[in-house]
Coordinates of C-alpha atoms in Angstrom, one line a residue:
M1 CA 83.5 86.6 101.5
T2 CA 87.3 87.2 102.1
A3 CA 89.5 84.2 102.6
P4 CA 90.6 83.6 106.0
Y5 CA 94.4 83.2 104.6
S6 CA 94.2 86.5 102.4
K7 CA 97.1 88.9 102.3
L8 CA 96.0 92.7 101.8
A9 CA 97.4 95.7 99.7
A10 CA 96.5 99.4 100.0
C11 CA 97.0 102.5 97.9
R12 CA 95.8 106.1 97.7
L13 CA 95.0 107.9 94.4
K14 CA 95.2 111.9 94.0
G15 CA 92.1 113.6 93.0
P16 CA 88.5 113.2 93.6
G17 CA 86.3 109.8 93.4
M18 CA 87.7 106.7 95.1
T19 CA 90.9 108.0 96.9
I20 CA 91.6 104.6 98.6
R21 CA 92.0 101.3 97.3
V22 CA 92.2 97.9 99.0
Y23 CA 93.3 94.5 97.5
C24 CA 92.5 91.1 99.2
Q25 CA 91.8 87.6 98.0
M26 CA 88.2 86.3 97.9
A27 CA 87.2 82.8 99.0
D28 CA 87.1 81.8 95.4
N29 CA 90.8 82.9 95.2
T30 CA 90.3 85.7 93.1
I31 CA 91.8 89.1 93.9
Q32 CA 89.3 91.9 94.9
E33 CA 89.6 95.7 94.7
Y34 CA 87.5 97.7 97.4
G35 CA 87.2 101.5 97.3
V36 CA 86.4 104.5 99.5
K37 CA 85.0 107.8 98.5
D38 CA 85.5 111.3 100.2
D39 CA 82.5 110.6 101.8
G40 CA 83.4 107.7 103.6
N41 CA 81.2 105.1 101.8
W42 CA 83.3 101.7 100.8
E43 CA 82.3 100.0 97.5
K44 CA 83.1 96.6 95.9
M45 CA 84.9 97.5 93.1
S46 CA 86.6 95.7 90.1
N47 CA 87.7 91.7 90.3
L48 CA 91.2 91.3 89.2
G49 CA 90.9 87.6 88.6
S50 CA 92.2 84.3 89.9
A51 CA 95.2 83.8 91.8
M52 CA 97.5 81.3 94.0
P53 CA 95.5 80.6 97.3
G54 CA 97.3 82.7 99.7
T55 CA 99.2 84.9 97.2
D56 CA 100.9 87.8 98.5
I57 CA 99.7 91.2 96.9
A58 CA 101.7 94.1 96.4
C59 CA 100.5 97.5 94.7
T60 CA 101.6 101.0 94.0
V61 CA 100.3 104.2 92.4
L62 CA 101.9 105.9 89.8
K63 CA 102.2 109.7 90.2
T64 CA 101.4 110.6 86.5
S65 CA 99.1 113.5 85.3
E66 CA 96.1 110.6 85.2
P67 CA 95.5 108.2 88.2
K68 CA 97.4 104.8 87.2
I69 CA 97.7 101.9 89.6
R70 CA 100.0 98.8 89.1
V71 CA 99.0 95.5 91.1
Y72 CA 101.3 92.4 91.6
F73 CA 100.1 88.8 92.9
Q74 CA 101.1 85.2 92.1
H75 CA 99.2 83.0 89.8
M76 CA 98.4 79.2 89.7
E77 CA 101.6 78.3 87.5
H78 CA 103.6 80.4 90.1
G79 CA 104.5 83.2 87.9
I80 CA 103.6 86.7 89.3
I81 CA 101.0 88.6 87.4
E82 CA 101.2 92.7 86.4
K83 CA 97.4 94.3 86.5
C84 CA 97.4 98.0 85.4
Y85 CA 94.8 100.3 85.5
D86 CA 94.2 104.0 84.2
S87 CA 91.3 106.0 83.9
K88 CA 91.0 105.8 80.1
H89 CA 91.3 101.8 79.7
G90 CA 90.2 100.6 83.1
W91 CA 92.1 97.2 84.2
Y92 CA 94.4 95.4 81.6
D93 CA 97.4 92.9 81.9
G94 CA 100.7 94.3 81.9
A95 CA 103.9 93.5 80.2
A96 CA 105.8 92.3 83.0
K97 CA 107.2 89.0 82.5
F98 CA 108.3 87.2 85.6
P99 CA 110.0 84.1 86.2
K100 CA 108.5 81.1 87.8
V101 CA 109.0 81.2 91.7
Q102 CA 108.0 79.2 94.7
P103 CA 104.3 79.1 96.0
R104 CA 103.3 82.2 97.8
T105 CA 106.5 83.9 97.5
S106 CA 106.9 87.4 99.2
I107 CA 106.2 90.5 96.6
A108 CA 107.1 93.8 97.2
C109 CA 106.9 96.7 95.0
T110 CA 107.5 100.7 94.8
S111 CA 107.4 103.5 91.9
Y112 CA 108.9 106.7 91.4
M113 CA 108.9 109.5 88.6
T114 CA 112.0 110.0 86.9
G115 CA 110.4 113.0 84.7
S116 CA 106.9 114.6 84.5
E117 CA 105.4 111.3 82.6
T118 CA 108.2 109.0 83.1
V119 CA 107.5 106.3 85.7
G120 CA 110.0 103.7 87.4
I121 CA 108.8 100.7 89.1
R122 CA 110.6 98.0 91.0
V123 CA 109.2 94.7 92.0
F124 CA 111.0 92.5 94.5
F125 CA 110.2 88.7 95.3
N126 CA 111.5 85.6 96.3
A127 CA 113.0 82.9 94.2
A128 CA 114.7 80.0 95.9
N129 CA 115.8 81.6 99.0
M130 CA 117.2 84.7 97.1
V131 CA 115.6 88.0 96.9
L132 CA 115.3 89.3 93.4
E133 CA 114.1 92.3 91.5
M134 CA 112.4 93.1 88.0
V135 CA 112.7 96.9 87.0
Y136 CA 110.6 99.2 84.8
D137 CA 112.3 102.2 83.4
G138 CA 109.4 103.8 81.6
M139 CA 110.0 101.9 78.1
S140 CA 110.4 98.0 79.3
W141 CA 110.6 95.5 81.8
T142 CA 114.3 94.1 82.6
E143 CA 115.7 91.7 85.5
G144 CA 117.4 94.1 87.8
H145 CA 120.6 93.8 89.3
F146 CA 119.7 93.1 92.8
H147 CA 120.1 89.8 94.2
A148 CA 120.5 88.5 97.6
D149 CA 120.5 85.5 99.8
C150 CA 117.7 85.3 102.0
I151 CA 116.1 83.0 104.8
P152 CA 112.8 80.9 103.7
G153 CA 109.6 82.5 103.8
T154 CA 111.1 86.2 104.7
Q155 CA 108.7 89.0 103.8
I156 CA 110.0 91.9 101.9
A157 CA 109.2 95.6 102.1
C158 CA 110.5 98.5 100.1
I159 CA 110.4 102.2 99.5
S160 CA 112.0 104.8 97.3
W161 CA 112.2 108.5 96.5
M162 CA 113.9 110.8 93.9
N163 CA 117.3 112.2 95.1
G164 CA 118.0 115.0 92.5
S165 CA 117.5 113.3 89.0
R166 CA 118.1 109.8 90.4
P167 CA 115.8 107.2 92.5
D168 CA 117.0 106.1 95.7
V169 CA 115.5 102.5 96.8
R170 CA 115.7 100.8 100.2
V171 CA 114.7 97.3 100.5
Y172 CA 114.4 95.1 103.7
F173 CA 114.3 91.4 104.2
Q174 CA 115.5 89.0 106.6
A175 CA 118.7 87.8 105.1
G176 CA 119.9 85.3 107.9
H177 CA 122.3 87.7 109.6
E178 CA 122.2 87.3 113.5
I179 CA 119.8 84.2 112.3
S180 CA 116.5 86.1 111.8
A181 CA 117.7 90.0 111.7
I182 CA 116.2 92.4 109.2
T183 CA 118.8 93.4 106.5
E184 CA 119.1 96.7 104.6
Y185 CA 120.2 97.3 101.2
V186 CA 120.7 100.5 99.7
W187 CA 120.1 101.8 95.5
T188 CA 121.7 105.1 95.8
Q189 CA 123.8 107.0 92.8
G190 CA 122.9 104.2 90.3
R191 CA 124.2 101.1 92.2
W192 CA 123.2 98.7 95.0
S193 CA 125.2 98.3 98.4
S194 CA 124.6 97.0 101.7
G195 CA 122.8 99.0 104.4
K196 CA 122.2 98.1 107.8
L197 CA 123.1 94.4 108.2
A198 CA 121.0 93.7 111.2
L199 CA 118.4 96.6 111.8
P200 CA 117.9 96.5 116.0
P201 CA 116.6 95.1 117.9
A202 CA 118.0 92.1 116.0

């Protein structure tokens, strides 16, 4: 049974088979994957292991030639876990090493292709009322340049796309402008800048 406090994440794969995946937290606090086939039939799929009760969940599909999924959630020791899937290996633990953060932090992620098989990933999270990022450049994970104050308990959303040979990224959260307005930050041409400080209606 799904926990009443479960957060949700969903993604879609290209190709035949289980094209939609949904992730939730079960009553035993593990993260469960469900999938739907093209014929509309849903199935219980892989269990990704134990997590902090009420953890946020984020996922992204890498647009490589073979389907690849990344899922992020928080474990009981307050760190964020990366779970990876590809058709050859199934599910396995990722290499990302995140700092410990407060319980039930908000997590958001996005991915983009900087080459035919070169993937970029950004994961945003709230640490001590500051939104931070971890960045994967196709080779390794590093702490990103982004850091901005936010209000306690803010949710985070992000999106990305390729602009020529470089990615554009937008991230949204409540930074405290006009008390509780949503603020936009922009990554373009290799640097961060402020976007709209208070999305209307604030």
